Amino acid sequence: ETGVTQSPTHLIKTRGQQVTLRCSSQSGHNTVSWYQQALGQGPQFIFQYYREEENGRGNFPPRFSGLQFPNYSSELNVNALELDDSALYLCASSGGGTTSDTQYFGPGTRLTVL
Amino acid sequence: DQQVKQNSPSLSVQEGRISILNCDYTNSMFDYFLWYKKYPAEGPTFLISISSIKDKNEDGRFTVFLNKSAKHLSLHIVPSQPGDSAVYFCAASFAGGTSYGKLTFGQGTILTVHP
């Protein structure tokens, strides 16, 4: 059974650029959630995708957008990058259906915005 | 508005002793609670969870206690091992609303277990 994978591992961008981060969910999972973790903080919920539809969104501006594909993998897109977007971006997958479904995290993508 | 709080940024424990990590929450709608462990350069690893209908859940060396009236949960690790040294996050979620299954995390507690 393959766990959650994310790519790339690290990324450096400049202010104003756009970035796409990718996530492959754990086998058998149909729900993907994205989180942003700033240094010294806990992860903050960005949004969740369930069966290719957005299923909830946290307090992030519209320049944060996402997609989920038929194989349940997912992308996080961030437009017009700002310095404060520098963070670890975590993807988590779960079976979906109930809130008691445990979310399993990937290793994260470290984004640095200069 | 920090709905989940871990008020101790760090905890230092001797190997073999008990580690107790604490977490408080303010939203009474939360009905499912989890603990994750995180090593540097890795994603959070699920440890143990508890539903609001229970007050205790055990898994090996890890036990989570939930006190709903106090809106408080704790993670006990007995006996503590040096390999337990990591950042521990508590997280909470609830059914309903528009953020179904969203996890709200605390700020984390750095646990150091000394040999």
mmCIF file of C-alpha atoms in Angstrom:
data_model
loop_
_atom_site.group_PDB
_atom_site.id
_atom_site.type_symbol
_atom_site.label_atom_id
_atom_site.label_comp_id
_atom_site.label_asym_id
_atom_site.label_seq_id
_atom_site.Cartn_x
_atom_site.Cartn_y
_atom_site.Cartn_z
ATOM 1 C CA GLU A 1 0.000 0.000 0.000
ATOM 2 C CA THR A 2 1.442 3.341 -1.105
ATOM 3 C CA GLY A 3 1.245 6.279 1.286
ATOM 4 C CA VAL A 4 0.613 9.914 0.476
ATOM 5 C CA THR A 5 3.273 11.422 -1.783
ATOM 6 C CA GLN A 6 3.907 15.056 -2.676
ATOM 7 C CA SER A 7 6.016 16.814 -5.266
ATOM 8 C CA PRO A 8 8.220 18.706 -5.445
ATOM 9 C CA THR A 9 10.004 18.463 -2.100
ATOM 10 C CA HIS A 10 11.307 22.011 -2.207
ATOM 11 C CA LEU A 11 10.502 24.993 -4.389
ATOM 12 C CA ILE A 12 11.804 28.553 -4.615
ATOM 13 C CA LYS A 13 9.723 31.215 -6.346
ATOM 14 C CA THR A 14 9.702 34.987 -6.509
ATOM 15 C CA ARG A 15 6.890 37.330 -5.520
ATOM 16 C CA GLY A 16 4.114 37.548 -8.096
ATOM 17 C CA GLN A 17 4.828 34.151 -9.652
ATOM 18 C CA GLN A 18 2.456 31.192 -9.719
ATOM 19 C CA VAL A 19 3.092 27.716 -8.300
ATOM 20 C CA THR A 20 1.512 24.260 -8.598
ATOM 21 C CA LEU A 21 2.001 21.604 -5.942
ATOM 22 C CA ARG A 22 0.995 17.985 -6.439
ATOM 23 C CA CYS A 23 -0.290 15.228 -4.197
ATOM 24 C CA SER A 24 -1.044 11.563 -4.717
ATOM 25 C CA SER A 25 -3.480 10.178 -2.185
ATOM 26 C CA GLN A 26 -3.093 6.905 -0.330
ATOM 27 C CA SER A 27 -4.515 3.896 -2.112
ATOM 28 C CA GLY A 28 -8.273 3.579 -1.513
ATOM 29 C CA HIS A 29 -8.720 7.181 -0.316
ATOM 30 C CA ASN A 30 -11.085 9.540 -2.151
ATOM 31 C CA THR A 31 -10.629 12.711 -0.092
ATOM 32 C CA VAL A 32 -7.676 15.091 -0.163
ATOM 33 C CA SER A 33 -7.144 18.025 2.193
ATOM 34 C CA TRP A 34 -4.467 20.713 1.898
ATOM 35 C CA TYR A 35 -2.865 22.529 4.814
ATOM 36 C CA GLN A 36 -0.341 25.348 5.148
ATOM 37 C CA GLN A 37 2.141 25.184 8.009
ATOM 38 C CA ALA A 38 4.082 28.342 8.778
ATOM 39 C CA LEU A 39 7.246 28.100 10.854
ATOM 40 C CA GLY A 40 6.482 27.429 14.520
ATOM 41 C CA GLN A 41 2.742 27.012 13.926
ATOM 42 C CA GLY A 42 0.327 24.153 13.515
ATOM 43 C CA PRO A 43 -1.023 23.305 10.057
ATOM 44 C CA GLN A 44 -3.898 25.521 8.845
ATOM 45 C CA PHE A 45 -6.666 24.094 6.675
ATOM 46 C CA ILE A 46 -6.763 25.481 3.123
ATOM 47 C CA PHE A 47 -9.445 23.317 1.458
ATOM 48 C CA GLN A 48 -10.635 19.776 0.931
ATOM 49 C CA TYR A 49 -11.625 17.849 -2.187
ATOM 50 C CA TYR A 50 -14.007 14.890 -2.169
ATOM 51 C CA ARG A 51 -14.640 12.999 -5.390
ATOM 52 C CA GLU A 52 -13.321 15.894 -7.516
ATOM 53 C CA GLU A 53 -15.469 18.572 -5.820
ATOM 54 C CA GLU A 54 -14.358 21.209 -3.317
ATOM 55 C CA ASN A 55 -15.843 20.126 0.004
ATOM 56 C CA GLY A 56 -14.924 22.940 2.358
ATOM 57 C CA ARG A 57 -12.530 25.840 2.467
ATOM 58 C CA GLY A 58 -10.565 27.584 5.191
ATOM 59 C CA ASN A 59 -9.750 31.267 5.520
ATOM 60 C CA PHE A 60 -7.537 31.570 2.424
ATOM 61 C CA PRO A 61 -7.970 34.021 -0.482
ATOM 62 C CA PRO A 62 -9.206 32.914 -3.931
ATOM 63 C CA ARG A 63 -5.658 32.959 -5.330
ATOM 64 C CA PHE A 64 -5.346 29.599 -3.558
ATOM 65 C CA SER A 65 -7.157 27.099 -5.764
ATOM 66 C CA GLY A 66 -7.158 23.375 -6.273
ATOM 67 C CA LEU A 67 -8.176 20.423 -8.354
ATOM 68 C CA GLN A 68 -8.811 16.762 -7.770
ATOM 69 C CA PHE A 69 -8.507 14.263 -10.583
ATOM 70 C CA PRO A 70 -10.473 11.058 -11.279
ATOM 71 C CA ASN A 71 -7.673 8.998 -9.689
ATOM 72 C CA TYR A 72 -8.102 11.211 -6.558
ATOM 73 C CA SER A 73 -4.695 12.858 -6.880
ATOM 74 C CA SER A 74 -4.785 16.608 -6.356
ATOM 75 C CA GLU A 75 -3.107 19.904 -7.163
ATOM 76 C CA LEU A 76 -2.797 23.097 -5.150
ATOM 77 C CA ASN A 77 -2.287 26.257 -7.199
ATOM 78 C CA VAL A 78 -1.242 29.581 -5.752
ATOM 79 C CA ASN A 79 -1.278 32.697 -7.941
ATOM 80 C CA ALA A 80 0.400 36.046 -7.346
ATOM 81 C CA LEU A 81 2.728 34.659 -4.704
ATOM 82 C CA GLU A 82 3.420 36.793 -1.643
ATOM 83 C CA LEU A 83 6.314 36.583 0.810
ATOM 84 C CA ASP A 84 3.918 35.289 3.517
ATOM 85 C CA ASP A 85 3.106 32.278 1.341
ATOM 86 C CA SER A 86 6.478 30.830 2.322
ATOM 87 C CA ALA A 87 5.553 27.718 4.303
ATOM 88 C CA LEU A 88 5.362 23.948 4.335
ATOM 89 C CA TYR A 89 2.363 22.781 2.305
ATOM 90 C CA LEU A 90 0.901 19.495 3.478
ATOM 91 C CA CYS A 91 -1.505 17.223 1.713
ATOM 92 C CA ALA A 92 -3.560 14.658 3.623
ATOM 93 C CA SER A 93 -5.784 11.905 2.301
ATOM 94 C CA SER A 94 -8.637 10.059 3.952
ATOM 95 C CA GLY A 95 -11.407 7.651 3.071
ATOM 96 C CA GLY A 96 -14.053 10.359 3.196
ATOM 97 C CA GLY A 97 -17.599 9.976 4.368
ATOM 98 C CA THR A 98 -17.317 10.770 8.057
ATOM 99 C CA THR A 99 -15.388 13.215 10.188
ATOM 100 C CA SER A 100 -13.856 10.308 12.072
ATOM 101 C CA ASP A 101 -11.904 9.256 9.002
ATOM 102 C CA THR A 102 -8.283 9.711 9.938
ATOM 103 C CA GLN A 103 -6.278 11.975 7.648
ATOM 104 C CA TYR A 104 -2.855 10.677 6.644
ATOM 105 C CA PHE A 105 -0.260 13.238 5.668
ATOM 106 C CA GLY A 106 2.396 13.368 2.999
ATOM 107 C CA PRO A 107 5.909 14.684 3.652
ATOM 108 C CA GLY A 108 5.044 18.186 2.448
ATOM 109 C CA THR A 109 6.421 20.688 -0.049
ATOM 110 C CA ARG A 110 8.595 23.467 1.333
ATOM 111 C CA LEU A 111 7.824 26.665 -0.612
ATOM 112 C CA THR A 112 10.099 29.683 -0.306
ATOM 113 C CA VAL A 113 8.979 32.973 -1.836
ATOM 114 C CA LEU A 114 11.709 35.567 -2.360
ATOM 115 C CA ASP B 1 -9.135 32.978 17.122
ATOM 116 C CA GLN B 2 -7.149 29.959 18.288
ATOM 117 C CA GLN B 3 -9.801 27.271 18.783
ATOM 118 C CA VAL B 4 -7.257 24.583 19.714
ATOM 119 C CA LYS B 5 -4.428 25.513 22.054
ATOM 120 C CA GLN B 6 -1.338 23.741 23.263
ATOM 121 C CA ASN B 7 -0.048 26.031 25.958
ATOM 122 C CA SER B 8 3.257 24.275 26.563
ATOM 123 C CA PRO B 9 5.697 24.950 23.713
ATOM 124 C CA SER B 10 8.077 22.305 25.023
ATOM 125 C CA LEU B 11 8.369 19.389 27.445
ATOM 126 C CA SER B 12 11.478 17.553 28.622
ATOM 127 C CA VAL B 13 11.214 14.061 30.140
ATOM 128 C CA GLN B 14 13.603 11.338 31.241
ATOM 129 C CA GLU B 15 13.558 8.033 29.381
ATOM 130 C CA GLY B 16 11.203 5.544 31.032
ATOM 131 C CA ARG B 17 9.077 8.205 32.708
ATOM 132 C CA ILE B 18 5.612 9.396 31.689
ATOM 133 C CA SER B 19 5.142 12.209 29.169
ATOM 134 C CA ILE B 20 1.895 14.167 29.445
ATOM 135 C CA LEU B 21 0.989 16.541 26.638
ATOM 136 C CA ASN B 22 -2.006 18.805 27.056
ATOM 137 C CA CYS B 23 -4.463 20.460 24.700
ATOM 138 C CA ASP B 24 -7.433 22.782 25.268
ATOM 139 C CA TYR B 25 -10.204 23.692 22.854
ATOM 140 C CA THR B 26 -12.921 26.322 22.811
ATOM 141 C CA ASN B 27 -15.400 25.078 20.191
ATOM 142 C CA SER B 28 -17.951 22.750 21.820
ATOM 143 C CA MET B 29 -18.952 21.501 18.352
ATOM 144 C CA PHE B 30 -15.730 19.511 18.023
ATOM 145 C CA ASP B 31 -16.559 15.803 18.212
ATOM 146 C CA TYR B 32 -13.380 14.054 17.108
ATOM 147 C CA PHE B 33 -9.856 14.607 18.364
ATOM 148 C CA LEU B 34 -6.499 13.365 17.109
ATOM 149 C CA TRP B 35 -2.838 13.473 18.058
ATOM 150 C CA TYR B 36 -0.104 13.623 15.451
ATOM 151 C CA LYS B 37 3.660 13.375 15.826
ATOM 152 C CA LYS B 38 5.976 15.258 13.498
ATOM 153 C CA TYR B 39 9.696 14.820 12.893
ATOM 154 C CA PRO B 40 11.683 17.531 11.059
ATOM 155 C CA ALA B 41 11.386 17.334 7.255
ATOM 156 C CA GLU B 42 8.463 14.871 7.483
ATOM 157 C CA GLY B 43 4.698 15.206 7.432
ATOM 158 C CA PRO B 44 2.651 14.651 10.605
ATOM 159 C CA THR B 45 2.179 10.978 11.521
ATOM 160 C CA PHE B 46 -1.138 9.899 13.025
ATOM 161 C CA LEU B 47 -0.794 8.537 16.570
ATOM 162 C CA ILE B 48 -4.166 8.099 18.219
ATOM 163 C CA SER B 49 -7.686 9.519 18.131
ATOM 164 C CA ILE B 50 -10.766 9.735 20.319
ATOM 165 C CA SER B 51 -14.425 10.369 19.653
ATOM 166 C CA SER B 52 -16.379 12.726 21.903
ATOM 167 C CA ILE B 53 -18.549 9.820 23.067
ATOM 168 C CA LYS B 54 -15.548 8.347 24.867
ATOM 169 C CA ASP B 55 -13.299 9.685 27.612
ATOM 170 C CA LYS B 56 -10.301 7.425 27.086
ATOM 171 C CA ASN B 57 -8.608 5.545 24.279
ATOM 172 C CA GLU B 58 -5.472 3.426 24.519
ATOM 173 C CA ASP B 59 -3.041 2.138 21.934
ATOM 174 C CA GLY B 60 0.091 0.539 23.303
ATOM 175 C CA ARG B 61 2.182 3.125 25.116
ATOM 176 C CA PHE B 62 -0.188 5.933 24.074
ATOM 177 C CA THR B 63 -3.381 6.903 25.900
ATOM 178 C CA VAL B 64 -5.582 9.879 25.110
ATOM 179 C CA PHE B 65 -7.958 11.283 27.735
ATOM 180 C CA LEU B 66 -10.867 13.593 26.910
ATOM 181 C CA ASN B 67 -12.618 15.822 29.461
ATOM 182 C CA LYS B 68 -15.531 17.381 27.578
ATOM 183 C CA SER B 69 -16.749 19.551 30.431
ATOM 184 C CA ALA B 70 -13.314 21.153 30.711
ATOM 185 C CA LYS B 71 -12.754 21.096 26.934
ATOM 186 C CA HIS B 72 -9.410 19.480 27.572
ATOM 187 C CA LEU B 73 -7.564 16.492 26.215
ATOM 188 C CA SER B 74 -4.234 14.984 27.061
ATOM 189 C CA LEU B 75 -1.848 12.437 25.585
ATOM 190 C CA HIS B 76 0.049 10.152 27.939
ATOM 191 C CA ILE B 77 3.123 8.266 26.743
ATOM 192 C CA VAL B 78 4.328 5.524 29.072
ATOM 193 C CA PRO B 79 7.163 4.665 29.152
ATOM 194 C CA SER B 80 8.756 7.496 27.174
ATOM 195 C CA GLN B 81 11.555 6.583 24.774
ATOM 196 C CA PRO B 82 14.196 8.771 23.093
ATOM 197 C CA GLY B 83 12.591 7.972 19.722
ATOM 198 C CA ASP B 84 9.437 9.745 20.944
ATOM 199 C CA SER B 85 11.293 13.068 20.720
ATOM 200 C CA ALA B 86 9.315 15.084 18.149
ATOM 201 C CA VAL B 87 6.717 17.831 17.839
ATOM 202 C CA TYR B 88 3.249 16.688 18.939
ATOM 203 C CA PHE B 89 0.115 18.316 17.552
ATOM 204 C CA CYS B 90 -3.412 17.885 18.768
ATOM 205 C CA ALA B 91 -6.186 18.415 16.230
ATOM 206 C CA ALA B 92 -9.972 18.533 16.312
ATOM 207 C CA SER B 93 -12.808 18.238 13.816
ATOM 208 C CA PHE B 94 -16.621 18.237 13.722
ATOM 209 C CA ALA B 95 -19.422 17.133 11.449
ATOM 210 C CA GLY B 96 -21.584 19.585 9.576
ATOM 211 C CA GLY B 97 -20.905 23.050 8.286
ATOM 212 C CA THR B 98 -19.056 23.755 5.084
ATOM 213 C CA SER B 99 -15.687 22.419 6.170
ATOM 214 C CA TYR B 100 -16.584 18.780 6.679
ATOM 215 C CA GLY B 101 -13.682 16.887 8.174
ATOM 216 C CA LYS B 102 -11.486 19.981 8.448
ATOM 217 C CA LEU B 103 -8.805 19.540 11.089
ATOM 218 C CA THR B 104 -8.049 22.457 13.390
ATOM 219 C CA PHE B 105 -4.569 22.106 14.879
ATOM 220 C CA GLY B 106 -2.874 23.413 17.985
ATOM 221 C CA GLN B 107 0.517 25.092 17.772
ATOM 222 C CA GLY B 108 2.425 21.976 18.792
ATOM 223 C CA THR B 109 4.543 20.885 21.765
ATOM 224 C CA ILE B 110 8.178 19.878 21.337
ATOM 225 C CA LEU B 111 8.818 16.729 23.367
ATOM 226 C CA THR B 112 12.415 15.833 24.229
ATOM 227 C CA VAL B 113 13.066 12.484 25.899
ATOM 228 C CA HIS B 114 16.513 12.265 27.455
ATOM 229 C CA PRO B 115 18.321 8.898 27.703
#
